[in-house]
mmCIF file of C-alpha atoms in Angstrom:
data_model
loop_
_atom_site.group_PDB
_atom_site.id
_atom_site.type_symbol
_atom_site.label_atom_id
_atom_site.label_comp_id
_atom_site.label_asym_id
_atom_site.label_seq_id
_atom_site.Cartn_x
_atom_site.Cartn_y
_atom_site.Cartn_z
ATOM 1 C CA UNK L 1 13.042 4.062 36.873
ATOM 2 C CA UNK L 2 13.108 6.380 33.605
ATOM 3 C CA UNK L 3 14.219 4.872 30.621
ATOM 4 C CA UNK L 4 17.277 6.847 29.294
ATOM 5 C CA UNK L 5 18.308 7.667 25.880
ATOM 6 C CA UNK L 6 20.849 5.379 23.231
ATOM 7 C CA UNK L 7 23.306 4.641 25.921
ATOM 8 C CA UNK L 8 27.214 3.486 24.443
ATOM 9 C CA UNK L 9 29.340 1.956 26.621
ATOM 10 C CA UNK L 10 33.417 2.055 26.502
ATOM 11 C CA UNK L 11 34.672 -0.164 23.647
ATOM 12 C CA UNK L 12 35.995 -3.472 25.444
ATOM 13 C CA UNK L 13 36.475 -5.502 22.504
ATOM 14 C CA UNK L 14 36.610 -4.723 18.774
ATOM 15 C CA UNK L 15 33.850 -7.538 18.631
ATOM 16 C CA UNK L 16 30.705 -8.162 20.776
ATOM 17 C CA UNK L 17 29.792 -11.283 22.562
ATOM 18 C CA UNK L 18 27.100 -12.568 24.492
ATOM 19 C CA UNK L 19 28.496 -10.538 27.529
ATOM 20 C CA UNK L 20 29.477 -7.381 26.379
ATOM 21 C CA UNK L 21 27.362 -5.388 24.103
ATOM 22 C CA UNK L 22 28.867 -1.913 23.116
ATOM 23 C CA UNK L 23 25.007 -0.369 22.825
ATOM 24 C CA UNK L 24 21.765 -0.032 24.307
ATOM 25 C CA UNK L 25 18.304 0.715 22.361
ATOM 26 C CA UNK L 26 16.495 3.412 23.163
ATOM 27 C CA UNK L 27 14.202 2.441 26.461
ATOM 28 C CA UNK L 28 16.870 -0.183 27.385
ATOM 29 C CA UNK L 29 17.117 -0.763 30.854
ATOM 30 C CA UNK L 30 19.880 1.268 32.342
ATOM 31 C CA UNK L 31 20.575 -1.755 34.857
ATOM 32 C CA UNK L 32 23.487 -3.082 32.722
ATOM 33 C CA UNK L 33 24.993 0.283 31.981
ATOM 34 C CA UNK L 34 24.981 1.159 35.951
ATOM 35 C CA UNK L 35 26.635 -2.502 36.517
ATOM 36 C CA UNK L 36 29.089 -1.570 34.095
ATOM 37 C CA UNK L 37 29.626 1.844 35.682
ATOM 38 C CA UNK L 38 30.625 0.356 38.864
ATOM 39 C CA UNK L 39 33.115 -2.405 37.368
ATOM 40 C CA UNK L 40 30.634 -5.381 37.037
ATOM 41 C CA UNK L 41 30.512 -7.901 34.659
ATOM 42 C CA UNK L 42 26.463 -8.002 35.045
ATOM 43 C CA UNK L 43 25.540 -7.728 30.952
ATOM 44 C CA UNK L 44 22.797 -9.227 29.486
ATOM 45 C CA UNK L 45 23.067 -11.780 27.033
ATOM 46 C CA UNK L 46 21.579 -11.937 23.393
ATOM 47 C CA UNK L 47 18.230 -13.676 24.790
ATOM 48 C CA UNK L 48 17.662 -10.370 26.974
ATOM 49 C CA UNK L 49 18.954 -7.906 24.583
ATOM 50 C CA UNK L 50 16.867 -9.202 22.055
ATOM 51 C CA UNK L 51 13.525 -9.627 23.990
ATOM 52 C CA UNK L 52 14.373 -6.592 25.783
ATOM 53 C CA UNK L 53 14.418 -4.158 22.669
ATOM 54 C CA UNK L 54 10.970 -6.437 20.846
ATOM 55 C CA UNK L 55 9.150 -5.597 23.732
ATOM 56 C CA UNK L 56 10.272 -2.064 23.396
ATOM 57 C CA UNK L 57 9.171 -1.922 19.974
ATOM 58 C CA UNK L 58 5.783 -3.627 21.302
ATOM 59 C CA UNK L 59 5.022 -0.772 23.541
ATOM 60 C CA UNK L 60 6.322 2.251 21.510
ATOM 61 C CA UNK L 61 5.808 0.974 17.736
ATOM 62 C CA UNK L 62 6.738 4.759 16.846
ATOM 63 C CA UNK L 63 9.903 3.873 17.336
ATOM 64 C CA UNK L 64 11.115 1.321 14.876
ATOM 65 C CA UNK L 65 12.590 3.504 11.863
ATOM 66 C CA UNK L 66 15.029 5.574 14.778
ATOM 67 C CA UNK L 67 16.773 2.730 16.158
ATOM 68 C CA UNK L 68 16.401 -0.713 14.057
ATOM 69 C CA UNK L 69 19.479 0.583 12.001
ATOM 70 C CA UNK L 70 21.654 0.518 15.577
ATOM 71 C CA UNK L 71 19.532 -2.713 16.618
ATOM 72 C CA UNK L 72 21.127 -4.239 13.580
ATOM 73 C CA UNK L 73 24.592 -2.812 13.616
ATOM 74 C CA UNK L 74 24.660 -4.421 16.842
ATOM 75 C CA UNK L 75 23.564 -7.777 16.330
ATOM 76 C CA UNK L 76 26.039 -8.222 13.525
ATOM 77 C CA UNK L 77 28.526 -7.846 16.323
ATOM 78 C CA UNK L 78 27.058 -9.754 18.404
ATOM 79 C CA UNK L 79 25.013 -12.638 16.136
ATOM 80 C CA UNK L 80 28.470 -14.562 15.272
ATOM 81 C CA UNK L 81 27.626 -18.027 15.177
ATOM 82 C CA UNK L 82 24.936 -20.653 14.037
ATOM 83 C CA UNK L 83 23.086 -20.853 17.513
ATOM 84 C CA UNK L 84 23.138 -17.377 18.147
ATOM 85 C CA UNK L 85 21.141 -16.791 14.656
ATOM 86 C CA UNK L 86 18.764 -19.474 15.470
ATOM 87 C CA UNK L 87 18.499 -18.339 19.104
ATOM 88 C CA UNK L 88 17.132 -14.423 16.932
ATOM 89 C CA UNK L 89 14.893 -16.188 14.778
ATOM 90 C CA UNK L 90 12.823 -18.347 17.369
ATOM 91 C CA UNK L 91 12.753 -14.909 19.734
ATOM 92 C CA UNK L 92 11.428 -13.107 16.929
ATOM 93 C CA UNK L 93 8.898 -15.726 15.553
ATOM 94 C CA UNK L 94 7.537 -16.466 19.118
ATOM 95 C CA UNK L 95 7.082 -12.229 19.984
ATOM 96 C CA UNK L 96 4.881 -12.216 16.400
ATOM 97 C CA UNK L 97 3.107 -14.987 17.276
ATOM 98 C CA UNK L 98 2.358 -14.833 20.880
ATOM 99 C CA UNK L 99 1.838 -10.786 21.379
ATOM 100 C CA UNK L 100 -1.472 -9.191 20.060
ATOM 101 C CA UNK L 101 -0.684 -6.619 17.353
ATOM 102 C CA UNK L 102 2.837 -7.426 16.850
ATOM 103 C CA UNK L 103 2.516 -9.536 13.836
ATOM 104 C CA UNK L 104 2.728 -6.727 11.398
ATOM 105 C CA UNK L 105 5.794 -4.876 13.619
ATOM 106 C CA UNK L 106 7.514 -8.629 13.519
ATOM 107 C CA UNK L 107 7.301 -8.744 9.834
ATOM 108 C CA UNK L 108 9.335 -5.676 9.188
ATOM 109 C CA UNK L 109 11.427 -6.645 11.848
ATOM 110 C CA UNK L 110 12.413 -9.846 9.792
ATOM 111 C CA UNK L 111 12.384 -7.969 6.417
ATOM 112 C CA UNK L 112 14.920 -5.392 7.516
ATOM 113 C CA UNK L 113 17.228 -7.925 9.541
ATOM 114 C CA UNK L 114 16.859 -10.226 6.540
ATOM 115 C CA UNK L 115 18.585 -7.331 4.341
ATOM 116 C CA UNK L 116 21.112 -6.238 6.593
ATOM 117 C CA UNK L 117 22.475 -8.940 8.675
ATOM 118 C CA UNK L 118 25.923 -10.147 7.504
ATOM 119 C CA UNK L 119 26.261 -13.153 9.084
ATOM 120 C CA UNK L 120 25.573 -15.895 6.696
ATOM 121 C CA UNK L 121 26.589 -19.489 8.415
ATOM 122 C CA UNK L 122 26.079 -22.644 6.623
ATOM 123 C CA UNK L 123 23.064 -23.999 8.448
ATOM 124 C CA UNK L 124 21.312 -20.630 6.418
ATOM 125 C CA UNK L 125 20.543 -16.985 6.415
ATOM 126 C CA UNK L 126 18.429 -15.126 8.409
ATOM 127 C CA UNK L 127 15.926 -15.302 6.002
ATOM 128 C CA UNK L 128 16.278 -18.609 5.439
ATOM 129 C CA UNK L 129 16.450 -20.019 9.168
ATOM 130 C CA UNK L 130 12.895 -18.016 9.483
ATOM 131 C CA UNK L 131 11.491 -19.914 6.665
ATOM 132 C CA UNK L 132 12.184 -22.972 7.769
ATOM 133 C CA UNK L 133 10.645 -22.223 11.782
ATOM 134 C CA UNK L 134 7.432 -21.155 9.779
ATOM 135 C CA UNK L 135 7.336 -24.276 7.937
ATOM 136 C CA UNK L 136 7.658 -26.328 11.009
ATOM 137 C CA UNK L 137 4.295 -24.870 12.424
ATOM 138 C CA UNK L 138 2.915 -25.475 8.354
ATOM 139 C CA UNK L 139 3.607 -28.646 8.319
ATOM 140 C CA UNK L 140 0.686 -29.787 11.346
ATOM 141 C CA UNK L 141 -1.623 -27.194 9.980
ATOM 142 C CA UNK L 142 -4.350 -29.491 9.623
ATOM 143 C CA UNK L 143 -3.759 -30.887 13.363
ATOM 144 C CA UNK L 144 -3.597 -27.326 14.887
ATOM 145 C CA UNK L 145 -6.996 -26.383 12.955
ATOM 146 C CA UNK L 146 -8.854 -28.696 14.748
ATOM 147 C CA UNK L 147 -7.381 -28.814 17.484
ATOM 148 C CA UNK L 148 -8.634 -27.177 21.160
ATOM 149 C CA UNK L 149 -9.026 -24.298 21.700
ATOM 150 C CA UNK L 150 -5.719 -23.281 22.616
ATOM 151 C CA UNK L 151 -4.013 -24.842 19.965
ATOM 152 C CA UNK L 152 -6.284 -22.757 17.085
ATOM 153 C CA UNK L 153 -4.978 -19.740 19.153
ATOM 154 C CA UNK L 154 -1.599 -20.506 18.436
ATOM 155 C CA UNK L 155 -2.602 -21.573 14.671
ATOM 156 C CA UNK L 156 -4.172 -18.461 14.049
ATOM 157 C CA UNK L 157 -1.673 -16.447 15.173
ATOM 158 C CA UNK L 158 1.123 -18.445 12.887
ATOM 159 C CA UNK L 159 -1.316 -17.580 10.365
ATOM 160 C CA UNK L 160 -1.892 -13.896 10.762
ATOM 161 C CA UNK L 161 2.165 -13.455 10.853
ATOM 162 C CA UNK L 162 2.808 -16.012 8.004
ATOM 163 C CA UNK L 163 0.427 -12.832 5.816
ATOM 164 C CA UNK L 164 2.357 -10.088 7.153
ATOM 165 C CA UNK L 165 5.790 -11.583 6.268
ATOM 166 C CA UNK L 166 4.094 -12.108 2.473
ATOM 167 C CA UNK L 167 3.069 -8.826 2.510
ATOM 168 C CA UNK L 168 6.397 -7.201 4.110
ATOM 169 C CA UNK L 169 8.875 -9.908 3.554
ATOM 170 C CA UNK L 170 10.781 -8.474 0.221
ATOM 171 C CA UNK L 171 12.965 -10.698 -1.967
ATOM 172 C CA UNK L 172 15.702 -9.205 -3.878
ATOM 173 C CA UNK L 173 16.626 -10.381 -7.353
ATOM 174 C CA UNK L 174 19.818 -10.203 -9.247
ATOM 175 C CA UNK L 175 19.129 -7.605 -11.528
ATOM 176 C CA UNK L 176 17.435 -5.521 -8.379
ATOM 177 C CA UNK L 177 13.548 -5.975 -8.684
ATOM 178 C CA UNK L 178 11.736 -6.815 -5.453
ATOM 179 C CA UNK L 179 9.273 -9.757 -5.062
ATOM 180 C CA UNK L 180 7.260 -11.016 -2.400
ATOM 181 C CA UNK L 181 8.628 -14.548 -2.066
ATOM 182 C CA UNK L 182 5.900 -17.193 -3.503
ATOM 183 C CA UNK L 183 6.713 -20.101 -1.205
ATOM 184 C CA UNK L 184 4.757 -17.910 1.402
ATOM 185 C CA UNK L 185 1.805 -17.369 -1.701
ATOM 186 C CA UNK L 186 1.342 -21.138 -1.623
ATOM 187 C CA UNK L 187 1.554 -21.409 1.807
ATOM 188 C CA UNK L 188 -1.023 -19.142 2.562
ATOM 189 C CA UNK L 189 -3.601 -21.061 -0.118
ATOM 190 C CA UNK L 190 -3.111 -24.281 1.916
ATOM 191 C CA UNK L 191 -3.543 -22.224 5.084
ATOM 192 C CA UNK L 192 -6.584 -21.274 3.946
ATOM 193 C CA UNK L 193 -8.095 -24.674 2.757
ATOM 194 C CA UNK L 194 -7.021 -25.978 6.439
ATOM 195 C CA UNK L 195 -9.036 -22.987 7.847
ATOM 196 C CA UNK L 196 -12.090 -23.447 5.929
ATOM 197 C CA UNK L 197 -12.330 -27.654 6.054
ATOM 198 C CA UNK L 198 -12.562 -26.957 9.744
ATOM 199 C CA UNK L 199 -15.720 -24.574 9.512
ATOM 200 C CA UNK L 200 -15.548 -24.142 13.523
ATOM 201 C CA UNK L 201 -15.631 -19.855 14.068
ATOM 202 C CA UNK L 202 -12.951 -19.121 15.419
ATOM 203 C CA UNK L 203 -11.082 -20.431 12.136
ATOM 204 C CA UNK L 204 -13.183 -18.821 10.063
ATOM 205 C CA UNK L 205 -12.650 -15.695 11.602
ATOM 206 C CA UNK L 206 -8.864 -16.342 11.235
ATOM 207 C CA UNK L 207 -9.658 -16.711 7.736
ATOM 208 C CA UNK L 208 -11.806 -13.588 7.016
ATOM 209 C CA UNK L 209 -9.143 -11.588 8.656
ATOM 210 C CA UNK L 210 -6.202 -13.355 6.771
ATOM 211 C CA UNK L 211 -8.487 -12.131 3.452
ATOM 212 C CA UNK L 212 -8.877 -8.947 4.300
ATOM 213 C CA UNK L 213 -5.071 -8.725 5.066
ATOM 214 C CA UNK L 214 -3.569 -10.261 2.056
ATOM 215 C CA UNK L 215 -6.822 -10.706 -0.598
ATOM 216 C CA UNK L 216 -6.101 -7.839 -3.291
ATOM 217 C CA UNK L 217 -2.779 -8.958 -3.241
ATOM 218 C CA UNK L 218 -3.501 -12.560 -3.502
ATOM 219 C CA UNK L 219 -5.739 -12.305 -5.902
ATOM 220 C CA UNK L 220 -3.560 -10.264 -8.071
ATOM 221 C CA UNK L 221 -0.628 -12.739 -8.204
ATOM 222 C CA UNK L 222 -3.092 -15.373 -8.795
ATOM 223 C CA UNK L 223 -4.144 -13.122 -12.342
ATOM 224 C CA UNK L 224 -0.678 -13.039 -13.361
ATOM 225 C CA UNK L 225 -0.271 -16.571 -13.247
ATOM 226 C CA UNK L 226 -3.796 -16.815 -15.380
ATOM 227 C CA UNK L 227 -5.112 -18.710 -11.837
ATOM 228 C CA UNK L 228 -8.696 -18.951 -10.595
ATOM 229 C CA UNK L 229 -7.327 -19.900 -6.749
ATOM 230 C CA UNK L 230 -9.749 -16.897 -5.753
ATOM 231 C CA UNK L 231 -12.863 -17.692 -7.335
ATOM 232 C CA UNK L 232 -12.180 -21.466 -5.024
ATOM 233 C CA UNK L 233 -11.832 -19.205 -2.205
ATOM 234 C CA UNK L 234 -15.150 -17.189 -2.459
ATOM 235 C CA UNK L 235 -17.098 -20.454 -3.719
ATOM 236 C CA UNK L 236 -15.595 -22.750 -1.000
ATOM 237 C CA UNK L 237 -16.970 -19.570 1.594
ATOM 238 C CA UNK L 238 -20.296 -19.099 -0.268
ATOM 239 C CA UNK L 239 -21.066 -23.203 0.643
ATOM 240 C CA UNK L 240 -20.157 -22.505 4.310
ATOM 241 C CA UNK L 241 -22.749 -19.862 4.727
ATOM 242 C CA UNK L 242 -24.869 -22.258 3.397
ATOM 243 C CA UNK L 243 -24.260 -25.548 5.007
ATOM 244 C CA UNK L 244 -21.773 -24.819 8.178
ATOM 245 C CA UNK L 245 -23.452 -24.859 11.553
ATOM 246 C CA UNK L 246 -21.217 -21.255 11.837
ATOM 247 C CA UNK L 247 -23.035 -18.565 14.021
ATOM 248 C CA UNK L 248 -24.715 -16.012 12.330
ATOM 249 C CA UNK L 249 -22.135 -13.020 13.122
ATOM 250 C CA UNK L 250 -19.689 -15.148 11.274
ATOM 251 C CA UNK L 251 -21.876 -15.786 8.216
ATOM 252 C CA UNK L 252 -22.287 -12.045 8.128
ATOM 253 C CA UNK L 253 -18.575 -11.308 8.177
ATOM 254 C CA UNK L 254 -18.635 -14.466 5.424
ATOM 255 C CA UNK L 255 -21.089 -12.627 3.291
ATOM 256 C CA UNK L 256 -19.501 -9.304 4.172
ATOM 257 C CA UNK L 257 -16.156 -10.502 2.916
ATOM 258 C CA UNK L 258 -17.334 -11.960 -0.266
ATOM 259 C CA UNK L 259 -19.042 -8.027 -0.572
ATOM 260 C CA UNK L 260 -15.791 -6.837 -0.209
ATOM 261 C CA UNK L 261 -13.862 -9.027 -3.311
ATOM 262 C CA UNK L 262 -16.937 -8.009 -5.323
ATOM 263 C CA UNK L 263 -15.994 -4.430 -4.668
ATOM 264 C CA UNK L 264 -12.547 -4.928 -5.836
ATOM 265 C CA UNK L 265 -11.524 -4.954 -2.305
ATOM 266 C CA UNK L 266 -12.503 -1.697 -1.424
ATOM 267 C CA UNK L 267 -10.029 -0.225 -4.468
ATOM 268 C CA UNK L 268 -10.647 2.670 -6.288
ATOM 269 C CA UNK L 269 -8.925 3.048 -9.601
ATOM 270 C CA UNK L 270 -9.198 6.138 -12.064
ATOM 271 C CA UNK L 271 -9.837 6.023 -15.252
ATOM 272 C CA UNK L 272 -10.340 9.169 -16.352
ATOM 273 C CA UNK L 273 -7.544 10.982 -18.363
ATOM 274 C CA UNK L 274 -6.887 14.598 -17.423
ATOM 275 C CA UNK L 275 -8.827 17.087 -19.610
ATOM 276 C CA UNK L 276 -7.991 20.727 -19.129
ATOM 277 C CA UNK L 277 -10.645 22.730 -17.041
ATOM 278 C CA UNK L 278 -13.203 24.923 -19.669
ATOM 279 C CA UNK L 279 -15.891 27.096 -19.144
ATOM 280 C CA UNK L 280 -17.751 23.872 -21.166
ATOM 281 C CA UNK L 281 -16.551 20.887 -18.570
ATOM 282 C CA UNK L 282 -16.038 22.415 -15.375
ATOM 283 C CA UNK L 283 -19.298 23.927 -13.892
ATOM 284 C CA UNK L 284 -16.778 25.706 -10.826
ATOM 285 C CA UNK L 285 -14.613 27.146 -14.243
ATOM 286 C CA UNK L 286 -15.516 30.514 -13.282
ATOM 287 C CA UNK L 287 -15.834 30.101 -9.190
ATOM 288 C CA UNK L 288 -12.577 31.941 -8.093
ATOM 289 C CA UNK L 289 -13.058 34.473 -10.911
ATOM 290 C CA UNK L 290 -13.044 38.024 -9.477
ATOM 291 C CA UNK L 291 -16.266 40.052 -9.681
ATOM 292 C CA UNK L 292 -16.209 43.503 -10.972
ATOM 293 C CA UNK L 293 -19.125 46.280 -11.031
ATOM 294 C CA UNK L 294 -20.663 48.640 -13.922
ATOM 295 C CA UNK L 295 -21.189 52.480 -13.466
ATOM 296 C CA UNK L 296 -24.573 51.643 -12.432
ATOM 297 C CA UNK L 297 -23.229 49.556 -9.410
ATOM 298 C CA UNK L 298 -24.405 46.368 -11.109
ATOM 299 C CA UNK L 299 -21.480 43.144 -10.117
ATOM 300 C CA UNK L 300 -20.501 41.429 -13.428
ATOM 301 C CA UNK L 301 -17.659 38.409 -13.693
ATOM 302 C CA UNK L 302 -16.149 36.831 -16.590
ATOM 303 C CA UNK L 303 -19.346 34.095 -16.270
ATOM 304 C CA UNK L 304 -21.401 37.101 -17.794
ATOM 305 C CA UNK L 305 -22.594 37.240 -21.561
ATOM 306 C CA UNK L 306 -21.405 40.495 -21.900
ATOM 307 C CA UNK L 307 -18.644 40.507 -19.900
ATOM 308 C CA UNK L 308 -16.581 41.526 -22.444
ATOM 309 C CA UNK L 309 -18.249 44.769 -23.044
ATOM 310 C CA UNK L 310 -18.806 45.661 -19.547
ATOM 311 C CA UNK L 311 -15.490 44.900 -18.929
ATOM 312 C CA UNK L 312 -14.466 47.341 -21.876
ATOM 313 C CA UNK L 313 -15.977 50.041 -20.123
ATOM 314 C CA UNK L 314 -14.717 49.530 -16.759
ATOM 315 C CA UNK L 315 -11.218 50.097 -18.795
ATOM 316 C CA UNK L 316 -12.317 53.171 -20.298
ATOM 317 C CA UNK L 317 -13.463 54.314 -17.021
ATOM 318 C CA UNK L 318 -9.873 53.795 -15.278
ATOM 319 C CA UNK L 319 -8.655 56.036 -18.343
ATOM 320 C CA UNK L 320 -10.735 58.660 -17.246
ATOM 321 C CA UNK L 321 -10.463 58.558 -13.348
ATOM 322 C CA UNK L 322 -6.854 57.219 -13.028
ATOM 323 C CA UNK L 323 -7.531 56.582 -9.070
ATOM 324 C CA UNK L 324 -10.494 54.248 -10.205
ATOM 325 C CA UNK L 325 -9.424 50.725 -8.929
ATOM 326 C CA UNK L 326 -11.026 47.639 -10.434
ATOM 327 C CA UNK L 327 -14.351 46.473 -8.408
ATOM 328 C CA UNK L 328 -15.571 50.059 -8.192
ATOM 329 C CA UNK L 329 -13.602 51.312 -5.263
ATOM 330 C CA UNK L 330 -12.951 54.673 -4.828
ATOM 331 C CA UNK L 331 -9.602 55.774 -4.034
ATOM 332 C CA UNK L 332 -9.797 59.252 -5.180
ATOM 333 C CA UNK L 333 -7.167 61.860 -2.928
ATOM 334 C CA UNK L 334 -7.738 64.757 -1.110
ATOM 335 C CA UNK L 335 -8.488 67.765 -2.802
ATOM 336 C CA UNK L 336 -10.642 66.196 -5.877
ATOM 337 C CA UNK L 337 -13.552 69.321 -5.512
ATOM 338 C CA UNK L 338 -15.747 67.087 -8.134
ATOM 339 C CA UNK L 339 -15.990 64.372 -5.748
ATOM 340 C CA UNK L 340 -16.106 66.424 -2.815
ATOM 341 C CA UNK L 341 -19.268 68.496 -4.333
ATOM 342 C CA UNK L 342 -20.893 65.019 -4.525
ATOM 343 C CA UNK L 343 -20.204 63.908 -0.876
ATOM 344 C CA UNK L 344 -21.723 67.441 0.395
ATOM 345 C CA UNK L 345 -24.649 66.959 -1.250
ATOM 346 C CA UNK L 346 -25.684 63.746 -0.171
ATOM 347 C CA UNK L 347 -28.238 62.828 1.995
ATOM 348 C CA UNK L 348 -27.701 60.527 5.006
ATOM 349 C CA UNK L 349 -29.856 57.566 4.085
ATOM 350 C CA UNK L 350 -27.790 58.000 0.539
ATOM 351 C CA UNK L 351 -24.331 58.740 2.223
ATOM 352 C CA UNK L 352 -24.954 55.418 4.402
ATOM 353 C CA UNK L 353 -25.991 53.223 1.454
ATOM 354 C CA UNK L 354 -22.805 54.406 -0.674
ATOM 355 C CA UNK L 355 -20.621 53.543 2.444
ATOM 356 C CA UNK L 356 -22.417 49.819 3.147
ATOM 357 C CA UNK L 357 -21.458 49.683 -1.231
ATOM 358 C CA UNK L 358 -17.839 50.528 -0.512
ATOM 359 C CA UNK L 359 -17.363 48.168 2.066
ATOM 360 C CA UNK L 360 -19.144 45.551 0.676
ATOM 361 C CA UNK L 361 -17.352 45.734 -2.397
ATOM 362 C CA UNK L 362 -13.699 46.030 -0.437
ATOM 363 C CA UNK L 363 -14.657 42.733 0.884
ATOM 364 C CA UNK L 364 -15.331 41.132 -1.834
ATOM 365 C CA UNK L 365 -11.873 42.853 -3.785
ATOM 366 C CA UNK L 366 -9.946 40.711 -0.965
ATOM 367 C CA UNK L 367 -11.961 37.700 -1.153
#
């Protein structure tokens, strides 16, 4: 079945509830608006709303900044009470954690509806209620990291999300500066030790890829705070290369990472103040200068030692053959006898080496 455009449905209520949502995201099923056509009461609740629209936004990422404004103006019409909140929260936390590649999409999921929905019940805020499911899978961090193998899976992908909501996840303050919210910068430093005091690969591949992620940024807050939680980092991977029975691929994304932090993570920054272009500091000055030619046929440009003096005479030459245009062209009219003397008395190799001149210099006049 094709999946239609925004669909709205008649206005039942003047507020939503679990059975009777007044809109559809884009790609939504058309199965409840069809019921509804025909007089059912067949709508979906908030659990398949909700997962029905992430895995929308899993398959066509594209379209997040069209429709997570009407996602949102929904759900505050619909998102009323305490369970219902906590009912968003755990569907969003287990599609970033459970889906491949939607950890990043999750996180500005949770950083938009953190802004904009207006519910705000006692048990918490969005926001809030989010923190609190992350810490709950923080708290047995050690357990998970050596756990089996299924259990690291599920670790590492709490990970992975827990450094896209630091990185995405903004926190207002009262005078109106944003901040990334430092619970999750201390959070991810414990992360981290768990990671690396359980040396097994897959871990430590959780952990290069949680540095390359969130590193710069990391390190960065660190220097603010006058902390040397990076230099830990880089010394506690340097002994694993050394002593952890890791395979060799992952000591050589180890060693490539530590490359990478030497590097400045791969940032560039200029220093150089701007300095206006001279013939003196810029050897391509004089590149898009336009070329001009003596009497004698000879191409001069303002590069040229005496380009003021050939230039001099190039004027005095327009003064005395007012159809003279500049790069030697000859636009003289019809009827000029001088000129037309000199064409009859050329000679055919001559006449053809004036006419490949003329062209040449024609192209190089529109150059």
């Amino acid at each position: 079945m094709a999946k239609p455009q925004v669909v709205v449905a008649p206005v039942l209520m003047s507020k939503l509830s679990a059975n009777a949502p007044e809109f559809y995201p884009s790609g939504y099923s058309s199965t409840y608006t069809e019921s509804y056509e025909d007089g059912c009461e067949d709508y979906p609740t908030l659990s398949e709303y909700v997962q029905d629209f992430l895995n929308h936004l899993t398959e066509q990422p594209g379209s997040f900044e069209t429709e997570i404004e009407q996602f949102a103006e929904t759900l505050n019409g619909w998102v009323t009470t305490d369970d219902a909140l906590q009912e968003l929260v755990e569907l969003i936390y287990q599609q970033a954690t459970s889906i491949p590649n939607f950890s990043y999409m999750g996180a500005r999921l949770c950083n938009y509806l953190s802004h904009h929905l207006t519910i705000s019940p006692q048990s918490g805020t969005f926001r809030q209620l989010l923190l609190q499911r992350c810490r709950t899978e923080y708290e047995v961090k050690d357990q998970a990291a050596k756990g089996d193998e299924v259990t690291r899976k599920r670790f590492h992908a709490f990970v992975l999300f827990l450094g896209e909501l630091y990185l995405n996840l903004e926190i207002k303050g009262t005078n109106g500066q944003v901040t990334r919210a430092d619970i999750l910068q201390v959070g991810l430093r414990e992360l981290l030790n768990a990671l690396f005091s359980n040396p097994m690969d897959d871990n430590l591949i959780c952990a290069v890829k949680l540095l390359k992620l969130t590193g710069s940024v990391l390190e960065d807050a660190w220097k603010e705070k006058g902390k040397t939680d990076m230099e830990e980092i880089i010394q506690r991977i340097e002994n694993v290369v050394l002593d952890a029975n890791c395979s060799r691929d992952v000591k050589q994304m180890l060693l490539k990472l530590v490359e990478l932090r030497s590097s400045n993570w791969g940032r560039v920054h200029v220093t150089s103040t701007y300095r206006e272009a001279t013939p003196e500091n810029d050897p391509n000055y004089f590149m898009n200068e336009p070329t001009f030619y003596t009497s004698d046929g000879v191409p001069f440009t303002a590069a040229d030692p005496d380009y003021q003096e050939k230039y001099q005479e190039l004027l005095e030459r327009e003064d005395f053959f007012p159809d003279y245009e500049e790069n030697g062209t000859d636009l003289s009219g019809a009827g000029d006898s001088y000129l037309d003397d000199i064409d009859d008395e050329m000679d055919p190799e001559i006449e053809e080496a004036y006419e490949k001149f003329c062209l040449e210099s024609e192209r190089k006049r529109k150059q």
